[in-house]
Structure formats: structure tokens, C-alpha cells
XYZ file of C-alpha atoms in Angstrom:
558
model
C 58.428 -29.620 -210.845
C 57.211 -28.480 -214.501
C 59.551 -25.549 -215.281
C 57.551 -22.157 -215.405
C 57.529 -20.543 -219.147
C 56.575 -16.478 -219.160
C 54.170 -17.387 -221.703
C 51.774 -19.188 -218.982
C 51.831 -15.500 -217.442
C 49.686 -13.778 -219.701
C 51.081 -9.996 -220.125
C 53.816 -10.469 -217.792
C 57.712 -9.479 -218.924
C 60.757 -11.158 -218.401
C 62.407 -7.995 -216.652
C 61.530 -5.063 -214.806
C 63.019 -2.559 -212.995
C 65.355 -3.437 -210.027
C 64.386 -1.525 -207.456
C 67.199 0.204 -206.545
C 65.836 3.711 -204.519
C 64.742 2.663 -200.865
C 67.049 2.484 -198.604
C 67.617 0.015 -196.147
C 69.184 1.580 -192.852
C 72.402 0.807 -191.766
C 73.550 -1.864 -189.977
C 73.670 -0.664 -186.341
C 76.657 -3.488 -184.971
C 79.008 -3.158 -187.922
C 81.743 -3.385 -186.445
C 80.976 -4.450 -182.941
C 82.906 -6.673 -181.294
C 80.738 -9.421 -178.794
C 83.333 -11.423 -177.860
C 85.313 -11.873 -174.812
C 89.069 -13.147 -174.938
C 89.698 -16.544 -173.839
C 91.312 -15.288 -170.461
C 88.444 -13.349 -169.675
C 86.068 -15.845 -170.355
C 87.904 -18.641 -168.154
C 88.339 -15.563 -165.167
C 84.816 -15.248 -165.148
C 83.389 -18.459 -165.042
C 85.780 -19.664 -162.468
C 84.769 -16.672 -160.410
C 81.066 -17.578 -161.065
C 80.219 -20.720 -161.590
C 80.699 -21.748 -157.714
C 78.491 -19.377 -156.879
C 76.180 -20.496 -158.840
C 76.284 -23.891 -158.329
C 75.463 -23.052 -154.829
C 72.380 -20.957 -155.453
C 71.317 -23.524 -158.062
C 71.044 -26.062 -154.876
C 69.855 -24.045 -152.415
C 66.832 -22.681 -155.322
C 66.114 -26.769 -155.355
C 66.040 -27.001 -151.678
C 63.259 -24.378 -151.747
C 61.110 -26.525 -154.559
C 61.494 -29.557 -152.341
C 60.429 -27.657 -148.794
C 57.345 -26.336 -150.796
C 56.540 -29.736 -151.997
C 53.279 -29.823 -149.466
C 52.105 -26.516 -149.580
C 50.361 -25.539 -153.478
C 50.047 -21.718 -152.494
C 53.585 -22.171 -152.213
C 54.298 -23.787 -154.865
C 52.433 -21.475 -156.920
C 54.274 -18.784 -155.730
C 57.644 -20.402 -156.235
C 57.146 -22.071 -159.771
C 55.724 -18.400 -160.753
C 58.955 -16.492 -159.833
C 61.293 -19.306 -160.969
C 59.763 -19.372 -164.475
C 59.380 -15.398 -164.693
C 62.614 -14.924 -163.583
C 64.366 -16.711 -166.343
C 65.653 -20.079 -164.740
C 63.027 -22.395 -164.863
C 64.993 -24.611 -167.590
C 67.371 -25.775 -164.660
C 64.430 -27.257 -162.655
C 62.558 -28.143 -165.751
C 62.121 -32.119 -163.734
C 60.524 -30.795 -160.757
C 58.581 -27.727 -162.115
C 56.772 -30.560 -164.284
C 56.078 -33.206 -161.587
C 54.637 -30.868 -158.861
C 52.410 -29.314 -161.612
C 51.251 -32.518 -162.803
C 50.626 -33.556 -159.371
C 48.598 -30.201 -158.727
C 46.373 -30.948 -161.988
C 45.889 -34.501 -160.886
C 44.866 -33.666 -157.312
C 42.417 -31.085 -158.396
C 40.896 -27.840 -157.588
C 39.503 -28.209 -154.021
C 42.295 -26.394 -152.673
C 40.950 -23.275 -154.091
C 37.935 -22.826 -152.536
C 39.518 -20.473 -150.345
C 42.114 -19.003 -153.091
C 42.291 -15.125 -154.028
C 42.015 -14.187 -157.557
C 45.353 -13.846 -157.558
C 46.528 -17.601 -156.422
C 43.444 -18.795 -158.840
C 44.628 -17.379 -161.897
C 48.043 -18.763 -161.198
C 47.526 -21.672 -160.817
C 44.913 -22.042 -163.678
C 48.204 -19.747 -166.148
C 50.368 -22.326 -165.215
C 48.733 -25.663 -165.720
C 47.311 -24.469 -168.823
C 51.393 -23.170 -169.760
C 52.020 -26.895 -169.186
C 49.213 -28.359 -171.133
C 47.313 -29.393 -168.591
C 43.630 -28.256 -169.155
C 42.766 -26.664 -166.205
C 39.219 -25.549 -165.965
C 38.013 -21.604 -166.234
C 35.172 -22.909 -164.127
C 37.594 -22.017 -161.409
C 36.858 -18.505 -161.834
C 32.669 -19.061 -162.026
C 33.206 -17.902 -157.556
C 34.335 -14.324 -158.885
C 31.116 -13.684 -160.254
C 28.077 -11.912 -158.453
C 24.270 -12.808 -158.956
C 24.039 -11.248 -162.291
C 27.096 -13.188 -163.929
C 29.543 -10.517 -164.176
C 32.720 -10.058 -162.461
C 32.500 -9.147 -158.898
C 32.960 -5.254 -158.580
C 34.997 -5.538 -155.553
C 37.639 -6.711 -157.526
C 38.850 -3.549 -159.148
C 40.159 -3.012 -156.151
C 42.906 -5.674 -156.457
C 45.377 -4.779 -158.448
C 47.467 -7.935 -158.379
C 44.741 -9.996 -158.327
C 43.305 -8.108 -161.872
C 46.758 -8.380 -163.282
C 47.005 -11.821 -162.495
C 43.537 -12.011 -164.214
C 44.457 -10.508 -167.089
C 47.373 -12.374 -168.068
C 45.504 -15.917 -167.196
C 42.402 -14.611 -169.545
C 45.483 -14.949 -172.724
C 45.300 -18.750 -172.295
C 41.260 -19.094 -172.710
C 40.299 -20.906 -175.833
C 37.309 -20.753 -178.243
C 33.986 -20.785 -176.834
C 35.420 -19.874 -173.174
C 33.062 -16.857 -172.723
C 34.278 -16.706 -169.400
C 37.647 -15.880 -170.771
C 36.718 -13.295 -172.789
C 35.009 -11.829 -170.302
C 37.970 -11.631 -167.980
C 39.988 -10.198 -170.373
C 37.361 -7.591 -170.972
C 37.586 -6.669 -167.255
C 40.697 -6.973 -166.485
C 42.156 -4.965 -169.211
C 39.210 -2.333 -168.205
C 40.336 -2.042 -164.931
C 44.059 -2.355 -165.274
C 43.845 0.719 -167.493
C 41.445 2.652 -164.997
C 44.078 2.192 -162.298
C 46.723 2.605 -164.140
C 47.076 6.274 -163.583
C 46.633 5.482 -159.215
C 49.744 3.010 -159.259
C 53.290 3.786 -158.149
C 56.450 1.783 -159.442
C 57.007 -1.248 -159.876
C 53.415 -2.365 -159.897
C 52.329 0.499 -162.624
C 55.319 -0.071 -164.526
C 54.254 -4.081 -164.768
C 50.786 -2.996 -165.566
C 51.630 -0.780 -168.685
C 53.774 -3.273 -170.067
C 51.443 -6.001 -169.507
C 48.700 -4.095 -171.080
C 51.226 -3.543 -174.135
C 52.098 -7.558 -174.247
C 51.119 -9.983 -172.033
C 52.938 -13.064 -170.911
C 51.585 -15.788 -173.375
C 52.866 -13.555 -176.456
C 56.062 -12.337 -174.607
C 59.322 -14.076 -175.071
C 60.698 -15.621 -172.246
C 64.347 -14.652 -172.714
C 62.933 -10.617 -172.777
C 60.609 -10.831 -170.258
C 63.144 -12.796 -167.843
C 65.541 -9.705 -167.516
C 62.769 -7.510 -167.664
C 61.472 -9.596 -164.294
C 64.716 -9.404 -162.533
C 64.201 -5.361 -162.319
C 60.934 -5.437 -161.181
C 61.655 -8.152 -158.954
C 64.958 -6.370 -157.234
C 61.913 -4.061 -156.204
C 60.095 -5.592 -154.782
C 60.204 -5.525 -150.426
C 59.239 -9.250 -150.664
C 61.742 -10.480 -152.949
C 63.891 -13.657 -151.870
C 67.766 -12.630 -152.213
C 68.749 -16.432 -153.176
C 66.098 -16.351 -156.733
C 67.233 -12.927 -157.044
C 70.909 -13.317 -156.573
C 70.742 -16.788 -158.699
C 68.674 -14.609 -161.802
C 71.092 -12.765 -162.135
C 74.268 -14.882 -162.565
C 72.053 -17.624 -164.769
C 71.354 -14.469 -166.988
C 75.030 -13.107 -167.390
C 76.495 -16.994 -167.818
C 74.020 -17.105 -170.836
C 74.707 -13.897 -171.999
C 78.411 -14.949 -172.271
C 77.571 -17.882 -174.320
C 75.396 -16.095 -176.685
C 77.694 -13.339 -177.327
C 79.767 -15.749 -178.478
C 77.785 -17.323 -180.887
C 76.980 -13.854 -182.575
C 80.708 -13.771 -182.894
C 80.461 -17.394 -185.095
C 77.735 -15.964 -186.998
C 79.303 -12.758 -187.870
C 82.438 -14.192 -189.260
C 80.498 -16.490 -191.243
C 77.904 -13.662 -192.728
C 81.468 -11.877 -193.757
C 82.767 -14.789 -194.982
C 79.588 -15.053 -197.751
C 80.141 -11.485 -198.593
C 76.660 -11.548 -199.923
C 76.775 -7.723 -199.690
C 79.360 -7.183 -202.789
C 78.115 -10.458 -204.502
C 74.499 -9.488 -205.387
C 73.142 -6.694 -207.263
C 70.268 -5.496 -204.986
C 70.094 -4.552 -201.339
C 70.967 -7.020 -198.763
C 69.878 -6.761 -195.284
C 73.113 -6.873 -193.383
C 71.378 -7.957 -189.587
C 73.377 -10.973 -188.043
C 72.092 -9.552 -184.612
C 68.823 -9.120 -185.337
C 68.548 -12.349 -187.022
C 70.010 -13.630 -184.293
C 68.384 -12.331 -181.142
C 64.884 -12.944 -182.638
C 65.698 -16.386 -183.248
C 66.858 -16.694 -180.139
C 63.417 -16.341 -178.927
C 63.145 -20.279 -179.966
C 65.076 -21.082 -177.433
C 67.599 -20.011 -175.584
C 68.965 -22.213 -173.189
C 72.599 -23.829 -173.165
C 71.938 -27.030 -174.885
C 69.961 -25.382 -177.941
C 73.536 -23.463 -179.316
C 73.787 -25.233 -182.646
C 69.732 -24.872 -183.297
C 70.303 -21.359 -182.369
C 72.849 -20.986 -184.970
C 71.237 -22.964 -187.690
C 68.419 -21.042 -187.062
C 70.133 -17.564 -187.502
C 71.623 -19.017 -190.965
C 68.823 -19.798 -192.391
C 66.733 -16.761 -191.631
C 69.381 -14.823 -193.394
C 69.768 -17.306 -195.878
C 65.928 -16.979 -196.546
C 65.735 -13.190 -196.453
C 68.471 -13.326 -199.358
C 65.817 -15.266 -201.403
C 62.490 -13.121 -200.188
C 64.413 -9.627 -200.836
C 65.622 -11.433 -204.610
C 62.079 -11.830 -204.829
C 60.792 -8.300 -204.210
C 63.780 -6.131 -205.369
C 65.212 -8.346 -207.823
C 64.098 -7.621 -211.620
C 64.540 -10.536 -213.693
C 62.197 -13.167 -213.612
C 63.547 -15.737 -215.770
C 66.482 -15.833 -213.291
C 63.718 -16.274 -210.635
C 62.339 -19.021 -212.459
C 65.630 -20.826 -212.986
C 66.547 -19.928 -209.345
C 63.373 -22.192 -208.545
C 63.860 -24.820 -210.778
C 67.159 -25.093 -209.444
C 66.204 -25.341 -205.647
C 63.491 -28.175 -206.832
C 66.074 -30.582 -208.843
C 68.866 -29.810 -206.011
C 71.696 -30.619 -207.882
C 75.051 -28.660 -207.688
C 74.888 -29.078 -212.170
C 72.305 -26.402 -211.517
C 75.183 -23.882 -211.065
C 75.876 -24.041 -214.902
C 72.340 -23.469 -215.849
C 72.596 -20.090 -213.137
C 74.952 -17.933 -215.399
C 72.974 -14.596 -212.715
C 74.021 -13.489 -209.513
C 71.104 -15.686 -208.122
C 73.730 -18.461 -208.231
C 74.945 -17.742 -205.180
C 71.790 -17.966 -203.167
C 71.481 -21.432 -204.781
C 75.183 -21.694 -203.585
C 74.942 -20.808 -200.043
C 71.011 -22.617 -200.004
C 73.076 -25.632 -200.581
C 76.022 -25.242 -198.507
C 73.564 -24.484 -195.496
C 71.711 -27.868 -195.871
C 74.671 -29.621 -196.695
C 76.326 -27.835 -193.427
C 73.051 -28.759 -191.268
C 73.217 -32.765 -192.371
C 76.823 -32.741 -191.358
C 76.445 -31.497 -188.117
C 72.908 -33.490 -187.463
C 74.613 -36.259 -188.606
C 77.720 -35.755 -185.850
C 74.898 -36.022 -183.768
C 73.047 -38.955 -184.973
C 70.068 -36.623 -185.593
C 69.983 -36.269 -189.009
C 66.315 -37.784 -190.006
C 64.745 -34.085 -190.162
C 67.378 -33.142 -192.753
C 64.635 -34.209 -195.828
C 61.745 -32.326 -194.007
C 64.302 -29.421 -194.087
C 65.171 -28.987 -197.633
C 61.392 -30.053 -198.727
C 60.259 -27.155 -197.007
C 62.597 -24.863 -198.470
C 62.264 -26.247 -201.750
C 58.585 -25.083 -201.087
C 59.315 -21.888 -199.308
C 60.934 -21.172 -203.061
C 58.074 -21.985 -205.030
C 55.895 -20.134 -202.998
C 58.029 -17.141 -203.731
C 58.572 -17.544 -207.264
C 54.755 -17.490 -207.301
C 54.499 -14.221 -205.135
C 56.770 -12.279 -207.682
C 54.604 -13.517 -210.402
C 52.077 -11.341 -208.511
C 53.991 -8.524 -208.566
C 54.906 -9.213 -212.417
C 51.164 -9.035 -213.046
C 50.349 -6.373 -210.562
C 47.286 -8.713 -210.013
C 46.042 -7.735 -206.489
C 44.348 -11.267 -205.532
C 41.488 -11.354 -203.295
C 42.869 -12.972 -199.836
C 41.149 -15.954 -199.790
C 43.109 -16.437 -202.912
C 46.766 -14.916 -201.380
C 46.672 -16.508 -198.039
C 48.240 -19.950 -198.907
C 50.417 -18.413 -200.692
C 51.609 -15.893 -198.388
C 51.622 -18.582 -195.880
C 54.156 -20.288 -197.981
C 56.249 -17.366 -198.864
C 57.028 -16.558 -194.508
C 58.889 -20.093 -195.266
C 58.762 -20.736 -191.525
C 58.217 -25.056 -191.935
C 61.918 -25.404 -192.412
C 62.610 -23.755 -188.970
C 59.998 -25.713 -187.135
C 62.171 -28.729 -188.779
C 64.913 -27.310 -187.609
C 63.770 -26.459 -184.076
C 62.834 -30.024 -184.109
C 66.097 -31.994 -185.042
C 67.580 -29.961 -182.199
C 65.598 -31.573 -179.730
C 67.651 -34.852 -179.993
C 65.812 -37.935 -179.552
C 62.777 -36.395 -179.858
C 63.314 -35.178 -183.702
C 61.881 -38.837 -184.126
C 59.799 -39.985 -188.384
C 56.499 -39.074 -186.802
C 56.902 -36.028 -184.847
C 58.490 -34.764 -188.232
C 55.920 -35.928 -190.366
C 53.308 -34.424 -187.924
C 55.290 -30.710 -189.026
C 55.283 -31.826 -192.507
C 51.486 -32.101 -192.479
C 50.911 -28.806 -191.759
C 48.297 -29.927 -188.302
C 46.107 -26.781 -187.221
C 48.605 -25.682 -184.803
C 51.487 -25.063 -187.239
C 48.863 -23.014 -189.830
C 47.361 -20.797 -187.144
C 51.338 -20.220 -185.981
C 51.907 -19.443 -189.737
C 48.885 -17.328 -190.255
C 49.878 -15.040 -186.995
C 53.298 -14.683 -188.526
C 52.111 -14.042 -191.708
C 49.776 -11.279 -191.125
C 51.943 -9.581 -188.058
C 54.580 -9.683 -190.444
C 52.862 -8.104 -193.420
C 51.448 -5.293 -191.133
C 54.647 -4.175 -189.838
C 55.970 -4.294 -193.530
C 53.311 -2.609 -194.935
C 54.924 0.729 -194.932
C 58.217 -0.440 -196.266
C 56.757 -2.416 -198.937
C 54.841 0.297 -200.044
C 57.768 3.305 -200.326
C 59.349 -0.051 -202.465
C 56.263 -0.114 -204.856
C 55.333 -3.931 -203.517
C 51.390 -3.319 -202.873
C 50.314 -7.124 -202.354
C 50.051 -7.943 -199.008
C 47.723 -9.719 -196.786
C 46.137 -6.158 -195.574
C 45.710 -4.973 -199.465
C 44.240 -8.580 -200.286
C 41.839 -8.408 -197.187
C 40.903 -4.483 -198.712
C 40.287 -6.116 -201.658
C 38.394 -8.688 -201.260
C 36.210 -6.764 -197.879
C 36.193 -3.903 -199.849
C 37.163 -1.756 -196.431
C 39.476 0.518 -195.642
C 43.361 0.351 -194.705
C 42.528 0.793 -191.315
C 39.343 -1.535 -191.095
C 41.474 -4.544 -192.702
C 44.090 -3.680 -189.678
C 41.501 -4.396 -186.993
C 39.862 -6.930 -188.406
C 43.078 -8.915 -189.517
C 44.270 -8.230 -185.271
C 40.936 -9.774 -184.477
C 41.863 -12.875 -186.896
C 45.367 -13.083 -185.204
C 43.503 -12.838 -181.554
C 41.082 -16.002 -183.154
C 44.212 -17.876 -184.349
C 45.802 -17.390 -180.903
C 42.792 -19.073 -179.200
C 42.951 -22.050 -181.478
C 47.026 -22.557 -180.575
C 45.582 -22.651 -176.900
C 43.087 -25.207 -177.806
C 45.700 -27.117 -179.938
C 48.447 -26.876 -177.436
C 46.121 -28.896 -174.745
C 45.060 -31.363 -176.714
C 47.713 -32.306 -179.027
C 49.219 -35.128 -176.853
C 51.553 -36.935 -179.323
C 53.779 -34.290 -179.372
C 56.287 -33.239 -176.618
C 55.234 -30.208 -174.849
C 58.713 -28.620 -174.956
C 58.996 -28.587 -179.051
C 55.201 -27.385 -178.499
C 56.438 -24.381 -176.782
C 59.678 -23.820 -179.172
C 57.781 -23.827 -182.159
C 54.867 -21.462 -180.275
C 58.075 -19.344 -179.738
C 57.989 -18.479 -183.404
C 54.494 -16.654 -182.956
C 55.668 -14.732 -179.687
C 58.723 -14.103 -181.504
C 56.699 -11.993 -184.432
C 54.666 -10.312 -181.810
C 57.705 -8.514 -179.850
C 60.141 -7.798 -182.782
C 57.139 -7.278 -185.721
C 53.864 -6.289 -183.553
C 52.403 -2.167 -183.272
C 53.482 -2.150 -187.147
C 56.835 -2.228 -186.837
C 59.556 -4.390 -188.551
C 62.255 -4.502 -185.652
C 64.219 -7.168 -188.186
C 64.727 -4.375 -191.091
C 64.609 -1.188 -189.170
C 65.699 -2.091 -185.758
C 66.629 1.389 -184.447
C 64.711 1.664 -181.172
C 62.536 -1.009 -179.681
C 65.236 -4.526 -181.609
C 68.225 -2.199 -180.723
C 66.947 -1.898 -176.994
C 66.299 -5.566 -176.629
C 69.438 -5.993 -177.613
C 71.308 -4.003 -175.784
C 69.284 -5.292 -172.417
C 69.870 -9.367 -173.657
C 73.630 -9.154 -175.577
C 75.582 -5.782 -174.559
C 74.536 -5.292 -170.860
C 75.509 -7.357 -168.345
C 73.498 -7.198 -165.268
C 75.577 -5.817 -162.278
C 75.708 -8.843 -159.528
């Protein structure tokens, strides 16, 4: 790339003040120890994983006796996948849905509301475009929503969390959303536990933004509640989730040694966000299953490795150093060291060592191909930054029209999707990763949601650190509105981009559905640990240090 000279930036200094007064807050697991010792580890799975096994078979015996009966199947498929297992039966979950979608919807003639807006959240959860005509018998004379309804609280929950998967120009959707969430909050105050407790939640986040991992052992306490519950999915829940737990404790452990082992903390002159777990447990919302370990790891790297070169980028003073710092990460050469005389040298350092690291162990694998895709898109997650702090240089609020590819550049999330992808094995094949590369519709709407859920829970952060450019300020700006009006109206742009990943999900058949859903992850991801305004990465006292507590600390008693 042409190298950047300060005198194409009109008015703008080399240097400016570090900023050295906020504060980040501590780091709430220094010094926690996740592992287990060898002897305990080997005690417990030999204890376990019998049991398991057991329940694993008998759970497969109960998808083959349903095999001929779809309320059944409904019913089954629904618990399996809310309870947190579903990955195990991943074969058969697939074929008895496909054969569902294939043999049509006369079987619902007689369905509930309930039943129908299963089965129509679940084919469409699959890809399969199941029709909202389904829900056309609900309706009285007049075209609304049958008022006899509200009476049916399961069957308006089930409603409401169906009405998340409608796409654009689905007026039907929006119109059960509209009800639903009407009626869910009328009798919300009427409801006794579990069922209220489900309701206020859902209301909060439903399913489709929810991350699968959270909402799984969220599921197994409602479920233990419930008088209907089958002891075997119950019993099984809750072993799968402790087994996992085991295994991702460890890999915290991996992570944390190597985070020390950078010492980032003493090497660079502004703050450093010290949050292995965090990093970790919302990366994790990817995927979390056994065989994703090493994509769970790379991915916890490089989010840390990326917030080192956002926070040089906001805190950091010195923008020549910036620009070398970029020029660096463009040629990719390990000379560039000698032209980094800064502390930014070791970001460029440990940028390198992680890609390096990544091709080696892709490589061990025979899944290297994505490696290219990776560094391209960090080499452009860089640029995009550089061009951010020019911003800030020039205190130039841009208009958003104007700051939105940019700021879509700067959340740096392609190089994850890349990663997410070479981690799917034989699937990480040239056109699947040149698909990413191209930026399709899904993968901008995904990094327009991030984007702008991101910058809204930063907001407040950024300010008290005298960064005002964000996509809220731009959309001010350019709207001329208020704080608050830009708010809405950007939630009602992320609701918009939401329907379009619905749409695009359906209909983008080239692509296997299961790296569809990882890379969707990233979205749901920003919407539990970034959404009501908060930044659960930076400050993760309360709702982050919960989750984690529920998902890494606490086993669930068996």
C-alpha cells in the first residue's frame, strides 16, 4: 500500500496526548485457577462417561421411536436442541427435519399455535423455508390475530420466538411479533415460575439472538421444573454440560499461560485490557462443541490480539508509529521490526507469531488454504484502523454514510469468519473462502449488527476517554437528531439487518448450513455480551461475570 505521509492530513499532528486517565477495571479472574489436576480429570470421566454413553443411546432410541409421529418429533427435536445436546444427534435432527419440510404442512391443519410455530422455528433454524402462511388459520375475519389466543401462554411464547425468524416483507411476521410481545407482557404479571420466569427472559432476548451454549444451561433449570420433564434428556443435559465444561476450563488454562507469556501488560505504554475469560467465553459463543477446541482457541487469540491494535488505536498518541505499524502489517515482513524502533513492535510481533502459529497448526491438519484469507483480512482490519485514528487526529466527525465502511472495517471481524471457517475441516474449501472474502450480504448485515451493538454499548466509555466518533455520533450528525433518537433508530436498523440474515440464511445454498450458523454466532454473540448498552468484554462485572460463572465455574449438581 502507498505509505501514509501527515502532510496528506491537512492540520493533523504527529502526536497527541496518550490518554492515560480512564481506567479500565480490573481483571476479575487474575489469579484464578480453571484447571483440574490430571487425577481428577481421569476420576471423573471414568465415573461419567459410562453413564453417559448410556443416556446418549437411550436419547437416540427416543429420536428413532418418534420417527412416525411429527408432533413428536417436534416436541423431541425442541427439547434436545434447547437443552444443549443437539450436536450429538446432529445426523438425525437433520434428516427427520428435512423429511418434515419435504412432506409438507398438511399435518397441521389440526396443530395448536404452539406445535405450528415449532415446527415453522425449526425448519426455518435449518434453512428450510417454511411458509408463515401456516399461521394465516390464527387469524379472525378482520385479519388480525385471533383474540382467544391471549389466553395461551405457551402457545404466544412459542409465537413470539417463531415471529424472530420472519424476513422482509413478511407482514405476517411482524404482526406476530407485535402480538405476541403485547400479550406476553400483559400476562406477564398473572404467571407463576417457571413459565413467567421464561417469559421475562424471552421478552429480554429471544432464541434466534441467544447463544446456544447460555441458553442451554439456562434450559436445564427451567426444564428440571417442569412436571412433564423426561428424566433420561434431563439426566443426559446435565452430564453433556459438565463433560464440556471440563474441557473448556481447560482451554482457558492454555490461553492464560499464553496471555502471561506475551506480557503485553508491562510491554506497552497504554492500557491493556487484561480479559482472557471474557475473550474467551464470548468466543465461545462460535461454537462450542468438542471438535471446535483449536478454533476456539485461535479465536480467543486473535480477539485479544486485535483489541491490542484497536485500544493502540484509540489510546495510543503517536501517529507516525500508527502509520508505520500499518505499513508494516501490509508488507508482512519480519525486516519490518527494524523500521518499528516504538512499543508498537510488539503488536506487529505477536500479529505475526499468531498467523504464523495458525498456518502451523492448519497445516498439521491439512487445512491450511484459509490461512491467506486470514492475514488479508487483518492486514485490512489495520488499515481500517489507521484510518479511524486519523479521525480522531482531525476530530472530523464524518457523516455516517461516510463512517460506516469504515467502522465496518475497524470491528475486524472477516478474519474470524476465516477462522471459524478453516476449523470446519473439509469444508474450509477455495470457494466457500472466497465467498467470506467477498463480503456477500450476509457477512455485511452480520458486520453492521456488530458494529453498531458494539458502538452503543461503548458509547459511554469512549466518551469519559474523549473518543466522540462513533456510529451513534455519525448517525446524530448526519440525521441531525438527538442521542437518544439515533439509539432507536440505529436498533430499528439492527432489527432490518436481522431480517435480511433470515432471508440470506434460506437462500444461500452454496454454503454449509453449519458454518452459516457459526458465523451467525458472531451477531448473537454481540447481542448477549454487548446489547442494553453495555460492554460485558471491558467491564464485565455483572451480567459477563454471571455467564461465566453459570458456563466455566459452576458445575451443575448431577
Amino acid at each position: 500500500m502507498a505509505a501514509f505521509s501527515s502532510s496528506s492530513i491537512p492540520g493533523v499532528a504527529l502526536v497527541r496526548e496518550p490518554i492515560t486517565t480512564y481506567q479500565i477495571p480490573p481483571n476479575l479472574w487474575e489469579g484464578y485457577d480453571f484447571s483440574l489436576s490430571s487425577t481428577d480429570m481421569d476420576q471423573i470421566d471414568t465415573n461419567v462417561e459410562g453413564r453417559r454413553q448410556v443416556l446418549k443411546n437411550e436419547v437416540k432410541s427416543m429420536i428413532t421411536l418418534a420417527a412416525n409421529d411429527p408432533f413428536q418429533q417436534l416436541d423431541l427435536i425442541d427439547k434436545i436442541q434447547r437443552l444443549g445436546f443437539a450436536y450429538h444427534f446432529e445426523t438425525e435432527i437433520k434428516h427427520l427435519l428435512e423429511t418434515m419440510y419435504n412432506n409438507g404442512t398438511h399435518f397441521l391443519q389440526f396443530a395448536d399455535l404452539y406445535v405450528t410455530s415449532i415446527w415453522f422455528r425449526l425448519l426455518r433454524q435449518a434453512g428450510h423455508y417454511a411458509s408463515a402462511d401456516v399461521f394465516n388459520k390464527f387469524k379472525d375475519d378482520e385479519g388480525r390475530f385471533q383474540a382467544n389466543l391471549a389466553s395461551d401462554a405457551q402457545g404466544i411464547l412459542s409465537l413470539y420466538q417463531a415471529s424472530y425468524l420472519g424476513i422482509g416483507g413478511e407482514d405476517i411476521m411482524d404482526e406476530a411479533l407485535a402480538f405476541a410481545t403485547k400479550h406476553l407482557n400483559l400476562m406477564l404479571p398473572h404467571l407463576s415460575s417457571p413459565l413467567a420466569v421464561q417469559v421475562q427472559h424471552a421478552l429480554k432476548l429471544p432464541l434466534q439472538k441467544s447463544v446456544e451454549r447460555i441458553e442451554g444451561r439456562r434450559y436445564i433449570s427451567f426444564y428440571q421444573q417442569d412436571q412433564s420433564r423426561n428424566e433420561t434428556l434431563l439426566e443426559f443435559a446435565k452430564l453433556d454440560f459438565n463433560a464440556l465444561q471440563r474441557l473448556h476450563q481447560n482451554e482457558i488454562t492454555i490461553l492464560t499461560s499464553w496471555w502471561e507469556g506475551l506480557d503485553m501488560k508491562s510491554r506497552l505504554p497504554y492500557p491493556v485490557r487484561d480479559r482472557v475469560v471474557e475473550a474467551y467465553i464470548i468466543m465461545s459463543s462460535v461454537f462450542f462443541e468438542p471438535q471446535f477446541s483449536l478454533g476456539r482457541i485461535h479465536l480467543t487469540k486473535i480477539w485479544l490480539i486485535t483489541t491490542l491494535i484497536d485500544d493502540a488505536h484509540d489510546t495510543y498518541g503517536k501517529l507516525d508509529e500508527l502509520q508505520l505499524l500499518c505499513e508494516a502489517i501490509q508488507r508482512w515482513d519480519d525486516a519490518e521490526l527494524s523500521e518499528l524502533t516504538g512499543p508498537l513492535k510488539h503488536v506487529f510481533l505477536e500479529t505475526v507469531n499468531f498467523v504464523k502459529e495458525v498456518e502451523r497448526e492448519m497445516k498439521e491438519r491439512g487445512h491450511f488454504i484459509g490461512v491467506p484469507y486470514m492475514k488479508k483480512g487483518l492486514q485490512d482490519f489495520v488499515k481500517s484502523q489507521f484510518e479511524e485514528a486519523k479521525y480522531l487526529f482531525l476530530e472530523d466527525l464524518p457523516t455516517l454514510d461516510k463512517w460506516f465502511p469504515i467502522a465496518v472495517g475497524t470491528a475486524g471481524f472477516e478474519p474470524f469468519v476465516e477462522i471459524i471457517a478453516m476449523n470446519m475441516g473439509e469444508l474450509a474449501t477455495k470457494e466457500v473462502l472466497d465467498w467470506i472474502a467477498s463480503t456477500p450480504d450476509l457477512l455485511t448485515c452480520i458486520y453492521y449488527i456488530s458494529r453498531i451493538i458494539d458502538d452503543m454499548a461503548t458509547l459511554k466509555r469512549e466518551r469519559e476517554m474523549g473518543i466522540t466518533i462513533s456510529t451513534v455520533t455519525c448517525y446524530m450528525k448526519q440525521h441531525k437528531v438527538s442521542e437518544q433518537v439515533a439509539v432507536e433508530n440505529l436498533r430499528n436498523m439492527v432489527s432490518n439487518f436481522w431480517k435480511n440474515i433470515n432471508h440470506e440464511y434460506l437462500t444461500v445454498k452454496a454454503i454449509p448450513i453449519c458454518l452459516l450458523k457459526s458465523i451467525l454466532n458472531i451477531s448473537r454473540a454481540m447481542e448477549v455480551f454487548y446489547g442494553d448498552g453495555q460492554d460485558g468484554f471491558t467491564a464485565s462485572k455483572g451480567r459477563t461475570e454471571e455467564i461465566i460463572f453459570s458456563l466455566i465455574v459452576d458445575p451443575i449438581h448431577t
